[in-house]
């Protein structure tokens, strides 16, 4: 007799909230780790060190993007397999995703370590900032594999019906990171190396917390010896591509912003953007958290072919994202100076530039949640072309020309408008497409659209 999974019968709003809260907390804490690094470095080492760490973050983002790419691709197929009742396939997919990620990440880490100086300068380092970039990145890369394992495990554990443990692992990492940052920077005076060590040690302990899931009797995260399938590997890369674009584009966008601010506003502009970018990273991760909550539920219902509940989940996710986007924009526009005051060691001119810019920049959050939810939804039902196009539009196709054109037409202050303009146009294009082709939502088959 087949047992019905409670996911199929539980009321949707409580079900979504049971995934949303741990996902939001988990993603928020993951981003707070980055924000804490910035605050501690700014106060404990100085603004030049802060700029150096900000240059290093996109390089570190490459590793995170790989774990998201393979993790989201593998976990989506994993949840679909569970929805279909095929547990053996789910085990094979988890093993394939985990080992594939390890091979790729270790290869990239080796290449980065052997070419650290050249890569740092390509990403925007100068003679002043490179020593800080080097000290921070060397430690981060040595322990980078643990960060990617923690990220991949948290995704799969969430898809295996245990979002609370995924949250607990990230809470552990975040709390320890704060404590260790204080110890290494202010008590032991290790500078940016201490900041990197704090992140590494906290991540390893958080990863061990997540490993507790393997010992639970209901766990479907099992390693198997027969797992390799070329078709599945291609599907993992295809389905996970939008998640890779999200994270990889962060690195590209930061680099382009750094170059543009340097050209129009000099070093002060780069530092002002670094302050805004730390806040933006936190907020971006919150919106990613909505998608993270939606993905396992949508993928499972897609596999189980529960279409009415699938459509209802999308509506709940959109409502959540729009409300959160409006609240975030309003708060950010009302108190930008207070947010920038977190980075207290910068000059008044830099803080003022950052506060004024963030008031404009924050308008983009009204549209960001809408775009991210639709991208995550299409990714979760294997509509890869649509999900990929949304991510490419908002990160490269629209962003690059907008960033080039706006300051030329309207002056340096218009650099801050690139984000809201691009997100707004992307949201309009999605809305127009859905209006013209409503069957895109109603159908969950793998088609060319």
C-alpha positions as a LaTeX table, in Angstrom:
\begin{tabular}{lrrr}
\hline
Residue & $x$ (\AA) & $y$ (\AA) & $z$ (\AA) \\
\hline
Unk1 & 0.00 & 0.00 & 0.00 \\
Unk2 & 1.45 & 3.36 & $-1.08$ \\
Unk3 & 1.86 & 6.00 & 1.63 \\
Unk4 & 0.84 & 9.54 & 0.61 \\
Unk5 & 3.43 & 12.16 & 1.42 \\
Unk6 & 1.97 & 14.88 & 3.70 \\
Unk7 & 3.29 & 17.47 & 1.23 \\
Unk8 & 0.50 & 16.40 & $-1.16$ \\
Unk9 & $-2.36$ & 17.00 & 1.28 \\
Unk10 & $-1.25$ & 19.68 & 3.74 \\
Unk11 & $-2.87$ & 23.15 & 3.29 \\
Unk12 & $-0.60$ & 25.19 & 1.05 \\
Unk13 & $-0.14$ & 28.38 & 3.06 \\
Unk14 & 1.05 & 26.63 & 6.26 \\
Unk15 & 3.14 & 24.28 & 4.11 \\
Unk16 & 4.80 & 27.19 & 2.30 \\
Unk17 & 5.40 & 29.07 & 5.56 \\
Unk18 & 7.01 & 25.97 & 7.09 \\
Unk19 & 9.60 & 26.15 & 4.30 \\
Unk20 & 9.71 & 29.94 & 3.97 \\
Unk21 & 10.73 & 30.82 & 7.51 \\
Unk22 & 13.74 & 28.45 & 7.69 \\
Unk23 & 14.77 & 29.43 & 4.16 \\
Unk24 & 14.59 & 33.16 & 4.89 \\
Unk25 & 16.47 & 32.78 & 8.16 \\
Unk26 & 19.06 & 30.54 & 6.52 \\
Unk27 & 19.68 & 32.81 & 3.54 \\
Unk28 & 19.61 & 35.91 & 5.75 \\
Unk29 & 22.23 & 34.43 & 8.04 \\
Unk30 & 24.35 & 33.37 & 5.07 \\
Unk31 & 24.32 & 36.95 & 3.82 \\
Unk32 & 24.81 & 38.35 & 7.33 \\
Unk33 & 28.09 & 36.44 & 7.37 \\
Unk34 & 29.26 & 38.58 & 4.45 \\
Unk35 & 27.88 & 41.76 & 6.04 \\
Unk36 & 29.57 & 40.95 & 9.36 \\
Unk37 & 32.87 & 40.47 & 7.55 \\
Unk38 & 32.47 & 43.95 & 6.05 \\
Unk39 & 31.53 & 45.62 & 9.33 \\
Unk40 & 34.35 & 44.01 & 11.31 \\
Unk41 & 36.93 & 44.72 & 8.60 \\
Unk42 & 35.73 & 48.32 & 8.22 \\
Unk43 & 35.94 & 49.03 & 11.96 \\
Unk44 & 38.89 & 46.78 & 12.82 \\
Unk45 & 41.21 & 47.16 & 9.83 \\
Unk46 & 40.09 & 50.17 & 7.75 \\
Unk47 & 38.33 & 51.33 & 4.55 \\
Unk48 & 41.12 & 50.16 & 2.21 \\
Unk49 & 40.87 & 46.66 & 3.68 \\
Unk50 & 37.08 & 46.83 & 3.20 \\
Unk51 & 37.58 & 47.66 & $-0.49$ \\
Unk52 & 40.05 & 44.75 & $-0.73$ \\
Unk53 & 37.60 & 42.25 & 0.77 \\
Unk54 & 34.86 & 43.58 & $-1.53$ \\
Unk55 & 37.10 & 42.86 & $-4.52$ \\
Unk56 & 37.74 & 39.35 & $-3.19$ \\
Unk57 & 34.06 & 38.52 & $-2.63$ \\
Unk58 & 33.23 & 38.07 & $-6.36$ \\
Unk59 & 36.10 & 35.60 & $-6.73$ \\
Unk60 & 34.75 & 33.67 & $-3.75$ \\
Unk61 & 31.29 & 33.88 & $-5.37$ \\
Unk62 & 32.56 & 31.67 & $-8.20$ \\
Unk63 & 32.72 & 28.72 & $-5.77$ \\
Unk64 & 29.26 & 29.47 & $-4.39$ \\
Unk65 & 27.88 & 29.71 & $-7.92$ \\
Unk66 & 29.18 & 26.21 & $-8.72$ \\
Unk67 & 27.57 & 24.72 & $-5.60$ \\
Unk68 & 24.28 & 26.49 & $-6.40$ \\
Unk69 & 24.41 & 25.38 & $-10.04$ \\
Unk70 & 24.89 & 21.69 & $-9.26$ \\
Unk71 & 22.96 & 21.79 & $-5.97$ \\
Unk72 & 19.80 & 23.36 & $-7.39$ \\
Unk73 & 19.95 & 21.26 & $-10.56$ \\
Unk74 & 20.45 & 18.03 & $-8.64$ \\
Unk75 & 17.99 & 18.88 & $-5.87$ \\
Unk76 & 15.24 & 19.80 & $-8.36$ \\
Unk77 & 15.57 & 16.39 & $-10.05$ \\
Unk78 & 15.85 & 14.79 & $-6.58$ \\
Unk79 & 12.50 & 16.28 & $-5.50$ \\
Unk80 & 10.84 & 15.37 & $-8.79$ \\
Unk81 & 12.02 & 11.77 & $-8.33$ \\
Unk82 & 10.59 & 11.69 & $-4.79$ \\
Unk83 & 7.30 & 13.12 & $-6.13$ \\
Unk84 & 7.25 & 10.28 & $-8.66$ \\
Unk85 & 7.95 & 7.77 & $-5.86$ \\
Unk86 & 11.34 & 6.75 & $-7.33$ \\
Unk87 & 13.65 & 6.76 & $-4.29$ \\
Unk88 & 16.46 & 4.80 & $-5.94$ \\
Unk89 & 16.75 & 7.47 & $-8.65$ \\
Unk90 & 16.75 & 10.15 & $-5.94$ \\
Unk91 & 19.73 & 8.46 & $-4.25$ \\
Unk92 & 21.61 & 8.26 & $-7.55$ \\
Unk93 & 20.98 & 11.93 & $-8.30$ \\
Unk94 & 22.24 & 13.04 & $-4.87$ \\
Unk95 & 25.45 & 11.01 & $-5.23$ \\
Unk96 & 26.05 & 12.26 & $-8.77$ \\
Unk97 & 25.52 & 15.91 & $-7.80$ \\
Unk98 & 27.72 & 15.73 & $-4.70$ \\
Unk99 & 30.71 & 14.07 & $-6.38$ \\
Unk100 & 30.46 & 16.20 & $-9.53$ \\
Unk101 & 30.56 & 19.36 & $-7.44$ \\
Unk102 & 33.61 & 18.16 & $-5.48$ \\
Unk103 & 35.62 & 17.47 & $-8.65$ \\
Unk104 & 34.78 & 20.84 & $-10.24$ \\
Unk105 & 35.30 & 22.93 & $-7.09$ \\
Unk106 & 38.65 & 21.37 & $-6.21$ \\
Unk107 & 39.87 & 21.97 & $-9.78$ \\
Unk108 & 38.81 & 25.64 & $-9.70$ \\
Unk109 & 40.38 & 26.20 & $-6.28$ \\
Unk110 & 43.68 & 24.82 & $-7.56$ \\
Unk111 & 43.64 & 27.13 & $-10.59$ \\
Unk112 & 42.76 & 30.18 & $-8.48$ \\
Unk113 & 45.48 & 29.52 & $-5.89$ \\
Unk114 & 48.17 & 29.20 & $-8.56$ \\
Unk115 & 47.09 & 32.42 & $-10.32$ \\
Unk116 & 45.95 & 34.48 & $-7.34$ \\
Unk117 & 47.74 & 37.75 & $-8.15$ \\
Unk118 & 46.77 & 37.94 & $-11.82$ \\
Unk119 & 43.14 & 37.07 & $-11.10$ \\
Unk120 & 42.93 & 39.62 & $-8.27$ \\
Unk121 & 44.07 & 42.44 & $-10.56$ \\
Unk122 & 41.62 & 41.35 & $-13.25$ \\
Unk123 & 38.84 & 41.62 & $-10.64$ \\
Unk124 & 39.81 & 45.19 & $-9.77$ \\
Unk125 & 42.64 & 44.98 & $-7.22$ \\
Unk126 & 45.24 & 47.76 & $-7.07$ \\
Unk127 & 48.66 & 47.94 & $-5.44$ \\
Unk128 & 46.96 & 49.34 & $-2.32$ \\
Unk129 & 44.24 & 46.73 & $-2.03$ \\
Unk130 & 46.02 & 43.60 & $-3.29$ \\
Unk131 & 47.71 & 42.71 & 0.05 \\
Unk132 & 44.25 & 42.57 & 1.66 \\
Unk133 & 42.77 & 40.64 & $-1.27$ \\
Unk134 & 45.63 & 38.13 & $-1.05$ \\
Unk135 & 45.42 & 37.63 & 2.73 \\
Unk136 & 41.64 & 37.14 & 2.63 \\
Unk137 & 41.39 & 34.97 & $-0.48$ \\
Unk138 & 44.27 & 32.62 & 0.31 \\
Unk139 & 42.54 & 31.34 & 3.45 \\
Unk140 & 39.08 & 31.34 & 1.86 \\
Unk141 & 40.26 & 29.25 & $-1.08$ \\
Unk142 & 42.14 & 26.74 & 1.09 \\
Unk143 & 38.89 & 25.98 & 2.93 \\
Unk144 & 36.51 & 26.77 & 0.06 \\
Unk145 & 35.47 & 23.16 & $-0.53$ \\
Unk146 & 33.79 & 23.06 & 2.90 \\
Unk147 & 31.75 & 26.15 & 2.08 \\
Unk148 & 30.45 & 24.55 & $-1.13$ \\
Unk149 & 29.66 & 21.26 & 0.64 \\
Unk150 & 27.68 & 23.14 & 3.30 \\
Unk151 & 25.75 & 25.02 & 0.63 \\
Unk152 & 24.94 & 21.91 & $-1.42$ \\
Unk153 & 23.92 & 19.91 & 1.65 \\
Unk154 & 21.60 & 22.68 & 2.87 \\
Unk155 & 19.84 & 22.67 & $-0.53$ \\
Unk156 & 19.40 & 18.89 & $-0.59$ \\
Unk157 & 18.35 & 18.70 & 3.07 \\
Unk158 & 15.65 & 21.30 & 2.38 \\
Unk159 & 14.47 & 19.20 & $-0.56$ \\
Unk160 & 14.50 & 16.10 & 1.63 \\
Unk161 & 11.83 & 17.63 & 3.86 \\
Unk162 & 14.04 & 18.99 & 6.66 \\
Unk163 & 14.18 & 22.79 & 6.23 \\
Unk164 & 14.65 & 23.33 & 9.98 \\
Unk165 & 17.98 & 21.47 & 10.06 \\
Unk166 & 19.12 & 23.39 & 6.97 \\
Unk167 & 18.35 & 26.56 & 8.93 \\
Unk168 & 20.10 & 25.28 & 12.07 \\
Unk169 & 23.30 & 24.59 & 10.16 \\
Unk170 & 23.36 & 28.12 & 8.78 \\
Unk171 & 22.51 & 29.61 & 12.20 \\
Unk172 & 25.49 & 27.75 & 13.67 \\
Unk173 & 27.78 & 29.09 & 10.95 \\
Unk174 & 26.51 & 32.66 & 11.33 \\
Unk175 & 26.75 & 32.87 & 15.13 \\
Unk176 & 30.22 & 31.34 & 15.19 \\
Unk177 & 31.35 & 33.66 & 12.38 \\
Unk178 & 30.36 & 36.73 & 14.40 \\
Unk179 & 32.11 & 35.48 & 17.54 \\
Unk180 & 35.27 & 34.39 & 15.72 \\
Unk181 & 35.45 & 37.63 & 13.70 \\
Unk182 & 35.54 & 39.58 & 16.95 \\
Unk183 & 38.17 & 37.27 & 18.45 \\
Unk184 & 40.47 & 37.18 & 15.41 \\
Unk185 & 40.22 & 40.86 & 14.40 \\
Unk186 & 39.84 & 42.78 & 17.65 \\
Unk187 & 41.44 & 40.47 & 20.22 \\
Unk188 & 44.19 & 38.76 & 18.20 \\
Unk189 & 44.69 & 41.50 & 15.57 \\
Unk190 & 44.84 & 39.05 & 12.65 \\
Unk191 & 43.32 & 41.59 & 10.20 \\
Unk192 & 41.59 & 40.30 & 7.07 \\
Unk193 & 43.27 & 36.91 & 7.53 \\
Unk194 & 41.37 & 36.61 & 10.81 \\
Unk195 & 38.15 & 37.49 & 8.99 \\
Unk196 & 38.74 & 34.68 & 6.49 \\
Unk197 & 39.68 & 32.21 & 9.25 \\
Unk198 & 36.47 & 33.04 & 11.10 \\
Unk199 & 34.43 & 32.27 & 7.99 \\
Unk200 & 36.29 & 29.02 & 7.33 \\
Unk201 & 36.08 & 27.60 & 10.87 \\
Unk202 & 32.43 & 28.58 & 11.29 \\
Unk203 & 31.56 & 26.98 & 7.95 \\
Unk204 & 33.22 & 23.67 & 8.80 \\
Unk205 & 31.31 & 23.40 & 12.10 \\
Unk206 & 28.05 & 24.36 & 10.35 \\
Unk207 & 28.69 & 21.65 & 7.77 \\
Unk208 & 29.03 & 19.01 & 10.51 \\
Unk209 & 25.67 & 20.12 & 11.94 \\
Unk210 & 24.07 & 19.52 & 8.53 \\
Unk211 & 25.64 & 16.05 & 8.37 \\
Unk212 & 23.34 & 15.01 & 11.24 \\
Unk213 & 20.64 & 14.60 & 8.58 \\
Unk214 & 22.35 & 11.46 & 7.28 \\
Unk215 & 21.61 & 9.72 & 10.59 \\
Unk216 & 17.85 & 10.37 & 10.52 \\
Unk217 & 15.75 & 7.29 & 9.64 \\
Unk218 & 13.59 & 9.26 & 7.15 \\
Unk219 & 16.61 & 10.64 & 5.28 \\
Unk220 & 16.70 & 9.92 & 1.54 \\
Unk221 & 20.18 & 11.44 & 1.14 \\
Unk222 & 22.08 & 8.24 & 0.56 \\
Unk223 & 25.30 & 7.60 & $-1.32$ \\
Unk224 & 25.15 & 4.72 & $-3.81$ \\
Unk225 & 27.88 & 3.04 & $-5.86$ \\
Unk226 & 25.94 & 2.93 & $-9.14$ \\
Unk227 & 25.11 & 6.56 & $-9.88$ \\
Unk228 & 26.74 & 7.89 & $-13.06$ \\
Unk229 & 24.37 & 8.70 & $-15.89$ \\
Unk230 & 25.40 & 11.15 & $-18.61$ \\
Unk231 & 21.80 & 12.17 & $-19.33$ \\
Unk232 & 21.21 & 12.98 & $-15.66$ \\
Unk233 & 24.46 & 14.94 & $-15.52$ \\
Unk234 & 23.37 & 17.05 & $-18.50$ \\
Unk235 & 19.99 & 17.64 & $-16.84$ \\
Unk236 & 21.63 & 18.74 & $-13.58$ \\
Unk237 & 23.72 & 21.34 & $-15.43$ \\
Unk238 & 20.76 & 22.47 & $-17.55$ \\
Unk239 & 18.27 & 22.84 & $-14.68$ \\
Unk240 & 20.80 & 24.44 & $-12.34$ \\
Unk241 & 22.00 & 26.96 & $-14.93$ \\
Unk242 & 19.66 & 29.80 & $-13.80$ \\
Unk243 & 20.97 & 29.48 & $-10.23$ \\
Unk244 & 24.53 & 29.62 & $-11.53$ \\
Unk245 & 23.71 & 32.75 & $-13.53$ \\
Unk246 & 22.25 & 34.42 & $-10.41$ \\
Unk247 & 25.42 & 33.94 & $-8.39$ \\
Unk248 & 27.96 & 34.25 & $-11.18$ \\
Unk249 & 26.31 & 37.45 & $-12.40$ \\
Unk250 & 26.78 & 38.93 & $-8.93$ \\
Unk251 & 30.52 & 38.79 & $-9.51$ \\
Unk252 & 30.17 & 40.32 & $-12.99$ \\
Unk253 & 27.86 & 43.09 & $-11.75$ \\
Unk254 & 30.17 & 44.00 & $-8.85$ \\
Unk255 & 33.15 & 44.21 & $-11.21$ \\
Unk256 & 31.23 & 46.39 & $-13.70$ \\
Unk257 & 29.95 & 48.64 & $-10.92$ \\
Unk258 & 33.47 & 48.98 & $-9.47$ \\
Unk259 & 34.89 & 49.96 & $-12.87$ \\
Unk260 & 32.04 & 52.41 & $-13.57$ \\
Unk261 & 32.23 & 54.08 & $-10.15$ \\
Unk262 & 36.01 & 54.33 & $-10.42$ \\
Unk263 & 35.67 & 56.04 & $-13.81$ \\
Unk264 & 33.02 & 58.57 & $-12.77$ \\
Unk265 & 33.56 & 59.09 & $-9.02$ \\
Unk266 & 37.04 & 57.75 & $-8.28$ \\
Unk267 & 38.10 & 55.68 & $-5.25$ \\
Unk268 & 35.42 & 57.28 & $-3.05$ \\
Unk269 & 32.76 & 56.00 & $-5.41$ \\
Unk270 & 34.14 & 52.45 & $-5.24$ \\
Unk271 & 34.13 & 52.56 & $-1.42$ \\
Unk272 & 30.58 & 54.00 & $-1.35$ \\
Unk273 & 29.42 & 51.20 & $-3.64$ \\
Unk274 & 31.17 & 48.62 & $-1.44$ \\
Unk275 & 29.04 & 49.82 & 1.50 \\
Unk276 & 25.82 & 49.65 & $-0.54$ \\
Unk277 & 26.78 & 46.26 & $-1.95$ \\
Unk278 & 27.16 & 44.71 & 1.50 \\
Unk279 & 23.58 & 45.76 & 2.35 \\
Unk280 & 22.36 & 44.66 & $-1.09$ \\
Unk281 & 23.93 & 41.22 & $-0.65$ \\
Unk282 & 21.86 & 40.69 & 2.51 \\
Unk283 & 18.65 & 41.80 & 0.80 \\
Unk284 & 19.32 & 39.78 & $-2.34$ \\
Unk285 & 19.76 & 36.63 & $-0.27$ \\
Unk286 & 16.39 & 37.24 & 1.41 \\
Unk287 & 14.67 & 37.25 & $-1.97$ \\
Unk288 & 16.62 & 34.15 & $-2.96$ \\
Unk289 & 15.24 & 32.60 & 0.23 \\
Unk290 & 11.67 & 32.91 & $-1.11$ \\
Unk291 & 12.75 & 30.97 & $-4.19$ \\
Unk292 & 14.57 & 28.43 & $-2.03$ \\
Unk293 & 11.35 & 27.82 & $-0.08$ \\
Unk294 & 9.29 & 27.52 & $-3.25$ \\
Unk295 & 11.63 & 25.22 & $-5.18$ \\
Unk296 & 11.32 & 21.90 & $-3.26$ \\
Unk297 & 7.53 & 22.26 & $-3.03$ \\
Unk298 & 7.09 & 23.15 & $-6.69$ \\
Unk299 & 9.46 & 20.39 & $-7.88$ \\
Unk300 & 7.68 & 17.77 & $-5.75$ \\
Unk301 & 4.21 & 18.83 & $-6.95$ \\
Unk302 & 5.52 & 18.91 & $-10.51$ \\
Unk303 & 6.76 & 15.31 & $-10.14$ \\
Unk304 & 3.45 & 14.26 & $-8.56$ \\
Unk305 & 1.49 & 16.13 & $-11.30$ \\
Unk306 & $-0.63$ & 18.12 & $-8.81$ \\
Unk307 & $-1.29$ & 21.06 & $-11.11$ \\
Unk308 & $-3.85$ & 23.06 & $-9.11$ \\
Unk309 & $-1.64$ & 23.10 & $-6.02$ \\
Unk310 & 1.35 & 23.98 & $-8.23$ \\
Unk311 & $-0.38$ & 27.11 & $-9.58$ \\
Unk312 & $-1.54$ & 28.08 & $-6.08$ \\
Unk313 & 2.03 & 27.81 & $-4.79$ \\
Unk314 & 3.18 & 30.26 & $-7.46$ \\
Unk315 & 0.53 & 32.79 & $-6.41$ \\
Unk316 & 1.54 & 32.49 & $-2.75$ \\
Unk317 & 5.21 & 32.95 & $-3.65$ \\
Unk318 & 4.49 & 36.02 & $-5.79$ \\
Unk319 & 2.36 & 37.66 & $-3.09$ \\
Unk320 & 5.11 & 37.07 & $-0.53$ \\
Unk321 & 7.80 & 38.50 & $-2.82$ \\
Unk322 & 5.81 & 41.61 & $-3.75$ \\
Unk323 & 4.94 & 42.44 & $-0.13$ \\
Unk324 & 8.53 & 41.91 & 0.97 \\
Unk325 & 9.82 & 43.96 & $-1.97$ \\
Unk326 & 7.63 & 46.93 & $-1.12$ \\
Unk327 & 8.54 & 46.83 & 2.57 \\
Unk328 & 12.26 & 46.53 & 1.80 \\
Unk329 & 12.18 & 49.47 & $-0.63$ \\
Unk330 & 10.27 & 51.72 & 1.77 \\
Unk331 & 12.57 & 50.97 & 4.73 \\
Unk332 & 15.71 & 51.36 & 2.62 \\
Unk333 & 14.52 & 54.72 & 1.23 \\
Unk334 & 13.51 & 56.01 & 4.66 \\
Unk335 & 16.71 & 55.17 & 6.58 \\
Unk336 & 19.63 & 54.91 & 4.09 \\
Unk337 & 21.93 & 57.02 & 6.29 \\
Unk338 & 21.40 & 54.75 & 9.30 \\
Unk339 & 22.20 & 51.68 & 7.19 \\
Unk340 & 25.39 & 53.22 & 5.84 \\
Unk341 & 26.40 & 54.28 & 9.37 \\
Unk342 & 27.10 & 50.59 & 10.04 \\
Unk343 & 30.39 & 51.19 & 8.23 \\
Unk344 & 31.50 & 53.85 & 10.67 \\
Unk345 & 35.17 & 54.37 & 9.75 \\
Unk346 & 34.50 & 55.91 & 6.32 \\
Unk347 & 34.45 & 59.67 & 5.76 \\
Unk348 & 31.26 & 61.74 & 5.85 \\
Unk349 & 31.51 & 62.36 & 2.08 \\
Unk350 & 31.63 & 58.63 & 1.31 \\
Unk351 & 28.79 & 57.79 & 3.72 \\
Unk352 & 26.68 & 60.59 & 2.27 \\
Unk353 & 27.34 & 59.42 & $-1.29$ \\
Unk354 & 26.39 & 55.85 & $-0.35$ \\
Unk355 & 23.22 & 56.92 & 1.51 \\
Unk356 & 21.97 & 59.10 & $-1.35$ \\
Unk357 & 22.73 & 56.38 & $-3.89$ \\
Unk358 & 21.06 & 53.63 & $-1.89$ \\
Unk359 & 17.80 & 55.61 & $-1.70$ \\
Unk360 & 17.58 & 55.35 & $-5.51$ \\
Unk361 & 19.07 & 51.86 & $-5.73$ \\
Unk362 & 16.46 & 50.43 & $-3.31$ \\
Unk363 & 13.55 & 51.05 & $-5.70$ \\
Unk364 & 14.72 & 47.93 & $-7.56$ \\
Unk365 & 13.58 & 45.65 & $-4.71$ \\
Unk366 & 9.94 & 46.29 & $-5.68$ \\
Unk367 & 10.56 & 44.27 & $-8.86$ \\
Unk368 & 13.36 & 41.94 & $-7.74$ \\
Unk369 & 11.14 & 39.49 & $-5.82$ \\
Unk370 & 8.68 & 39.18 & $-8.74$ \\
Unk371 & 11.52 & 38.32 & $-11.13$ \\
Unk372 & 13.23 & 35.87 & $-8.78$ \\
Unk373 & 10.04 & 33.94 & $-7.98$ \\
Unk374 & 9.16 & 33.44 & $-11.64$ \\
Unk375 & 12.72 & 32.36 & $-12.46$ \\
Unk376 & 12.72 & 29.88 & $-9.57$ \\
Unk377 & 9.28 & 28.55 & $-10.52$ \\
Unk378 & 10.22 & 27.91 & $-14.14$ \\
Unk379 & 13.48 & 26.30 & $-13.05$ \\
Unk380 & 11.61 & 24.01 & $-10.65$ \\
Unk381 & 9.23 & 22.74 & $-13.35$ \\
Unk382 & 12.08 & 22.24 & $-15.85$ \\
Unk383 & 11.23 & 25.25 & $-18.03$ \\
Unk384 & 14.92 & 26.01 & $-18.29$ \\
Unk385 & 14.87 & 28.38 & $-21.25$ \\
Unk386 & 12.44 & 30.74 & $-19.53$ \\
Unk387 & 14.28 & 30.67 & $-16.20$ \\
Unk388 & 17.64 & 31.22 & $-17.91$ \\
Unk389 & 16.32 & 34.08 & $-20.04$ \\
Unk390 & 14.95 & 35.89 & $-16.97$ \\
Unk391 & 18.31 & 35.64 & $-15.23$ \\
Unk392 & 20.27 & 36.71 & $-18.31$ \\
Unk393 & 17.99 & 39.69 & $-18.90$ \\
Unk394 & 18.42 & 41.09 & $-15.41$ \\
Unk395 & 22.12 & 40.33 & $-15.07$ \\
Unk396 & 23.77 & 40.82 & $-18.46$ \\
Unk397 & 21.54 & 41.52 & $-21.47$ \\
Unk398 & 19.83 & 44.57 & $-19.96$ \\
Unk399 & 22.30 & 45.48 & $-17.23$ \\
Unk400 & 25.45 & 46.10 & $-19.27$ \\
Unk401 & 23.96 & 48.59 & $-21.76$ \\
Unk402 & 21.94 & 50.29 & $-18.99$ \\
Unk403 & 25.06 & 50.80 & $-16.85$ \\
Unk404 & 26.93 & 52.21 & $-19.85$ \\
Unk405 & 24.16 & 54.53 & $-21.08$ \\
Unk406 & 22.61 & 56.00 & $-17.91$ \\
Unk407 & 25.65 & 57.88 & $-16.51$ \\
Unk408 & 26.54 & 59.18 & $-19.98$ \\
Unk409 & 23.06 & 60.65 & $-20.43$ \\
Unk410 & 22.22 & 61.74 & $-16.88$ \\
Unk411 & 25.52 & 62.00 & $-15.02$ \\
Unk412 & 27.33 & 59.93 & $-12.37$ \\
Unk413 & 24.33 & 59.83 & $-9.99$ \\
Unk414 & 22.43 & 57.78 & $-12.59$ \\
Unk415 & 24.76 & 54.82 & $-11.97$ \\
Unk416 & 22.59 & 54.01 & $-8.94$ \\
Unk417 & 19.50 & 53.79 & $-11.19$ \\
Unk418 & 20.83 & 50.85 & $-13.24$ \\
Unk419 & 19.53 & 48.23 & $-10.78$ \\
Unk420 & 15.90 & 49.48 & $-10.48$ \\
Unk421 & 15.65 & 50.22 & $-14.22$ \\
Unk422 & 16.85 & 46.73 & $-15.21$ \\
Unk423 & 14.67 & 44.91 & $-12.65$ \\
Unk424 & 11.65 & 47.00 & $-13.68$ \\
Unk425 & 12.07 & 46.26 & $-17.40$ \\
Unk426 & 12.58 & 42.55 & $-16.68$ \\
Unk427 & 9.39 & 42.42 & $-14.58$ \\
Unk428 & 7.44 & 44.17 & $-17.36$ \\
Unk429 & 8.70 & 41.69 & $-19.95$ \\
Unk430 & 7.75 & 38.71 & $-17.73$ \\
Unk431 & 4.27 & 40.14 & $-17.10$ \\
Unk432 & 3.72 & 40.76 & $-20.83$ \\
Unk433 & 4.87 & 37.24 & $-21.72$ \\
Unk434 & 2.61 & 35.58 & $-19.13$ \\
Unk435 & $-0.38$ & 37.65 & $-20.26$ \\
Unk436 & 0.13 & 36.55 & $-23.85$ \\
Unk437 & 0.87 & 32.90 & $-22.98$ \\
Unk438 & $-0.99$ & 31.93 & $-19.79$ \\
Unk439 & $-0.59$ & 28.24 & $-20.69$ \\
Unk440 & 3.07 & 28.64 & $-19.66$ \\
Unk441 & 1.91 & 28.51 & $-16.04$ \\
Unk442 & $-0.82$ & 25.93 & $-16.51$ \\
Unk443 & 1.45 & 23.36 & $-18.13$ \\
Unk444 & 4.43 & 21.77 & $-16.41$ \\
Unk445 & 5.73 & 19.62 & $-19.24$ \\
Unk446 & 9.19 & 20.03 & $-20.71$ \\
Unk447 & 8.57 & 22.00 & $-23.90$ \\
Unk448 & 10.26 & 24.60 & $-25.98$ \\
Unk449 & 8.59 & 27.86 & $-25.14$ \\
\hline
\end{tabular}
